[in-house]
Structures are given as structure tokens and as C-alpha cells.
Amino acid sequence: LLVVGLTCLFLVFTYCIERFIVLWRAGGRGDVPRFVHHLKQSVDGGDVGQAIEACKRQGGSLGNVMGAGLERYRALRGTRADGKEVIEETRRAIEEASALESPILERNLSALSTIASIATMIGLLGTTIGMIRSFRAMSRAGAPDATQLALGISEALVNTALGLMTAIVAIVLYNYFTTKVDSFTNAMEETSYEMLQILQAKKEG
């Protein structure tokens, strides 16, 4: 069980490093509020090409989603499709791109949550086995086996400490990453809504 507990702790740190790298890349390059401001200015000014280039330079999840919508808008703008159809197709492109980005942002979070749940149970199981070993050493006829008694108590305490430490670290990291993913999702939804409102106003105008 000690090996299982150490494996869980190793997996927690592995997922932690992987999530930090992925979410750092998902944030893109540069300041996000400045990018959003520049994007809305370009779209409002009718320079969709510049807005698309800004999305490519940003390179994060937000830039990918907004870029996909603007690419679809630019492709349909010169066709015979009416304004409402162009906006709906742009909205659909944004939703499709967002659906592709979400699994990347949420990957391995379920595994982290599972480890946080079972690490404590593994620790308690190790504690129980260690106490069984301790009581077995005490139940022998004559003087108790001090070595086995100490080994059982030590095993119980080590498993408890390892299980609790793994669970605490996993829960903290899970909550942190979940909050980051939620902030990415909210930013994508808010920016896409504002951009579609600008495009719709320009079409109606």
C-alpha cells in the first residue's frame, strides 16, 4: 500500500506539471485584456483581417476560438448569404472551436479528482493493516514482539500521513485548475458574445 500511495503522489505531481504547462500555453502571449480590447477595436473598425492576425499572434485558447469565428465570418462575408445567416454561421464556428478547446483545458482533472478521493482511503487502509499487525504482535503469548509492534505502528502512521498529504495536495490543485479553466471558459463566452454583438450591429447597419 505504501507503494500505491507513493504512486498516487507521483501521479499528482505529474498531472500538476502537465496542467501548468497546458494552461500556461492556453493563456496565450501578451496581456489578455489588451488583446480583447484590440480585437474588438479591429472588428468594430471593419478590419477583420487584422483581428484574425491578432488571434494568431495571441495563440491561446481565446485567440483560437475567436480566430475560428472570424475566419468563418470572413469566408462568408463575400457570399450571397444574408447577414443573419452569416452571424449564425460565425456563432456556430465559435461554438465548435470552444468545444474543441474545452477537453484540452479539462484533461486529467477527473484523474486528479479521483486520486484526491481515493488517497485518503488508501491511507486509512494502510493504517488499518498496520494496526492489525501491531495487535497481532501484542497478542502473542509471553512478552509482545516489540519489533513487530513498532513496525505495525510505524506502518500505520506513515500510510496515514502519505494518504492525507496526497489528498490535500490533489484537492488544492484540482480546485486551482478548475478555477483557471472556468476563467478561460468565461472569457471565451464573454468575448465571443461581445464580438458577435459588434458583427451583428455592423451587418444591421
C-alpha positions as a printed NumPy array, in Angstrom:
array([[  0.   ,   0.   ,   0.   ],
       [  2.915,   2.334,   0.615],
       [  3.991,   1.809,  -2.995],
       [  0.431,   2.547,  -4.173],
       [  0.358,   5.704,  -2.066],
       [  3.689,   6.893,  -3.449],
       [  2.446,   6.178,  -6.979],
       [ -0.621,   8.345,  -6.341],
       [  1.59 ,  11.158,  -5.046],
       [  3.846,  10.854,  -8.103],
       [  0.795,  10.99 , -10.403],
       [ -0.469,  14.118,  -8.641],
       [  2.808,  15.935,  -9.267],
       [  2.906,  14.65 , -12.87 ],
       [ -0.608,  15.921, -13.59 ],
       [  0.251,  19.175, -11.83 ],
       [  3.227,  19.85 , -14.112],
       [  1.234,  18.846, -17.211],
       [ -1.702,  21.105, -16.284],
       [  0.55 ,  24.071, -15.53 ],
       [  2.183,  23.759, -18.955],
       [ -1.115,  23.335, -20.835],
       [ -2.9  ,  26.183, -19.033],
       [  0.125,  28.45 , -19.445],
       [  0.013,  27.806, -23.196],
       [ -3.768,  28.256, -23.214],
       [ -3.307,  31.731, -21.794],
       [ -1.508,  32.739, -24.968],
       [  1.02 ,  35.506, -25.424],
       [  0.625,  39.021, -24.134],
       [ -1.952,  40.639, -21.895],
       [ -5.424,  39.117, -22.403],
       [ -7.492,  42.283, -21.616],
       [ -5.339,  44.271, -24.042],
       [ -5.792,  41.578, -26.69 ],
       [ -9.582,  41.608, -26.227],
       [ -9.661,  45.409, -26.443],
       [ -7.566,  45.379, -29.618],
       [ -9.729,  42.601, -31.083],
       [-12.976,  44.476, -30.512],
       [-11.474,  47.671, -31.924],
       [-10.366,  45.864, -35.099],
       [-13.739,  44.179, -35.578],
       [-15.635,  47.392, -34.895],
       [-13.423,  49.179, -37.401],
       [-14.179,  46.57 , -40.059],
       [-10.598,  45.245, -40.217],
       [-11.361,  41.544, -39.793],
       [ -8.024,  40.521, -41.291],
       [ -6.124,  42.415, -38.62 ],
       [ -8.318,  40.842, -35.948],
       [ -7.53 ,  37.368, -37.284],
       [ -3.8  ,  38.121, -37.276],
       [ -4.094,  39.308, -33.677],
       [ -5.762,  35.993, -32.775],
       [ -2.946,  34.05 , -34.425],
       [ -0.32 ,  36.083, -32.568],
       [ -2.122,  35.571, -29.263],
       [ -2.028,  31.801, -29.795],
       [ -4.06 ,  30.827, -26.736],
       [ -7.463,  29.218, -26.325],
       [ -9.216,  32.576, -26.529],
       [ -7.332,  33.505, -29.699],
       [ -8.071,  30.119, -31.286],
       [-11.807,  30.364, -30.607],
       [-12.154,  33.966, -31.743],
       [ -9.949,  33.314, -34.762],
       [-12.119,  30.384, -35.868],
       [-15.237,  32.544, -35.715],
       [-13.65 ,  35.421, -37.595],
       [-12.266,  33.097, -40.266],
       [-15.784,  31.777, -40.864],
       [-17.165,  35.321, -40.918],
       [-14.586,  36.458, -43.446],
       [-15.247,  33.425, -45.661],
       [-18.995,  34.08 , -45.72 ],
       [-18.885,  37.848, -45.908],
       [-18.389,  37.921, -49.679],
       [-21.037,  35.285, -50.449],
       [-24.731,  35.674, -51.094],
       [-25.628,  34.643, -47.543],
       [-27.716,  37.209, -45.716],
       [-26.498,  38.948, -42.581],
       [-28.415,  36.748, -40.167],
       [-27.071,  33.567, -41.731],
       [-23.502,  34.891, -41.609],
       [-23.833,  35.694, -37.899],
       [-25.333,  32.256, -37.156],
       [-22.523,  30.502, -39.021],
       [-19.971,  32.599, -37.152],
       [-21.63 ,  31.691, -33.86 ],
       [-21.581,  28.023, -34.831],
       [-17.88 ,  28.188, -35.703],
       [-17.129,  29.754, -32.313],
       [-19.117,  27.052, -30.523],
       [-17.318,  24.294, -32.436],
       [-13.901,  25.782, -31.657],
       [-14.86 ,  26.184, -28.   ],
       [-15.995,  22.55 , -27.881],
       [-12.565,  21.518, -29.173],
       [-10.705,  23.673, -26.648],
       [-12.679,  22.555, -23.578],
       [-11.388,  18.938, -23.473],
       [ -7.823,  20.224, -23.692],
       [ -8.371,  22.559, -20.747],
       [-10.15 ,  19.896, -18.657],
       [ -7.896,  16.94 , -19.453],
       [ -6.668,  14.911, -16.428],
       [ -8.781,  16.928, -13.973],
       [-11.051,  13.921, -13.419],
       [ -7.974,  11.777, -12.669],
       [ -6.765,  14.379, -10.186],
       [-10.177,  14.405,  -8.517],
       [-10.2  ,  10.597,  -8.326],
       [ -6.767,  10.495,  -6.712],
       [ -7.889,  13.106,  -4.181],
       [-10.83 ,  10.855,  -3.278],
       [ -9.009,   7.528,  -3.003],
       [ -5.721,   8.71 ,  -1.441],
       [ -7.337,   9.122,   1.975],
       [ -8.954,   5.678,   1.699],
       [ -5.63 ,   4.105,   0.774],
       [ -4.048,   5.798,   3.782],
       [ -6.794,   4.538,   6.088],
       [ -6.48 ,   1.039,   4.691],
       [ -2.747,   1.113,   5.353],
       [ -3.45 ,   2.389,   8.873],
       [ -5.853,  -0.482,   9.494],
       [ -3.387,  -3.083,   8.257],
       [ -0.626,  -1.557,  10.369],
       [ -2.796,  -1.635,  13.49 ],
       [ -3.748,  -5.255,  12.783],
       [ -0.065,  -6.098,  12.656],
       [  0.515,  -4.218,  15.931],
       [ -2.293,  -6.006,  17.78 ],
       [ -1.103,  -9.331,  16.399],
       [  2.341,  -8.655,  17.908],
       [  0.732,  -7.76 ,  21.248],
       [ -1.476, -10.884,  21.298],
       [  1.367, -13.345,  21.332],
       [  1.874, -15.362,  24.495],
       [  4.505, -14.012,  26.808],
       [  6.262, -10.742,  26.068],
       [  4.963,  -8.841,  22.978],
       [  7.219,  -8.678,  19.956],
       [  8.48 ,  -5.105,  20.298],
       [  9.912,  -5.057,  16.776],
       [  6.674,  -6.113,  15.113],
       [  4.69 ,  -3.774,  17.347],
       [  6.832,  -0.782,  16.381],
       [  6.771,  -1.816,  12.714],
       [  2.97 ,  -2.017,  12.688],
       [  2.529,   1.364,  14.368],
       [  5.094,   2.947,  12.065],
       [  3.373,   1.471,   9.004],
       [  0.023,   2.8  ,  10.186],
       [  1.301,   6.333,  10.759],
       [  3.305,   6.508,   7.517],
       [  0.329,   5.368,   5.445],
       [ -1.957,   7.871,   7.173],
       [  0.437,  10.757,   6.64 ],
       [  1.074,   9.849,   2.997],
       [ -2.616,   9.428,   2.209],
       [ -3.598,  12.72 ,   3.839],
       [ -0.749,  14.649,   2.217],
       [ -1.589,  13.276,  -1.235],
       [ -5.288,  14.06 ,  -0.8  ],
       [ -4.635,  17.612,   0.423],
       [ -2.265,  18.409,  -2.445],
       [ -4.619,  16.874,  -5.022],
       [ -7.679,  18.755,  -3.721],
       [ -5.867,  22.108,  -3.683],
       [ -4.503,  21.594,  -7.202],
       [ -7.864,  20.364,  -8.515],
       [ -9.652,  23.447,  -7.187],
       [ -6.948,  25.739,  -8.568],
       [ -7.026,  24.208, -12.048],
       [-10.835,  24.111, -12.089],
       [-10.907,  27.82 , -11.28 ],
       [ -8.425,  28.535, -14.091],
       [-10.483,  26.527, -16.583],
       [-13.652,  28.347, -15.511],
       [-11.947,  31.707, -16.027],
       [-10.851,  30.647, -19.532],
       [-14.379,  29.479, -20.353],
       [-15.96 ,  32.675, -19.044],
       [-13.508,  34.809, -21.025],
       [-14.284,  32.897, -24.222],
       [-18.049,  33.184, -23.723],
       [-17.942,  36.874, -22.824],
       [-15.591,  37.849, -25.657],
       [-17.49 ,  35.815, -28.249],
       [-20.781,  37.378, -27.181],
       [-19.383,  40.909, -27.427],
       [-17.748,  40.197, -30.788],
       [-20.969,  38.736, -32.219],
       [-22.881,  41.773, -30.995],
       [-20.428,  44.043, -32.824],
       [-20.649,  41.98 , -36.02 ],
       [-24.428,  41.88 , -35.863],
       [-24.63 ,  45.647, -35.351],
       [-22.371,  46.204, -38.369],
       [-24.485,  43.864, -40.515],
       [-27.685,  45.573, -39.485],
       [-26.068,  48.944, -40.101]])
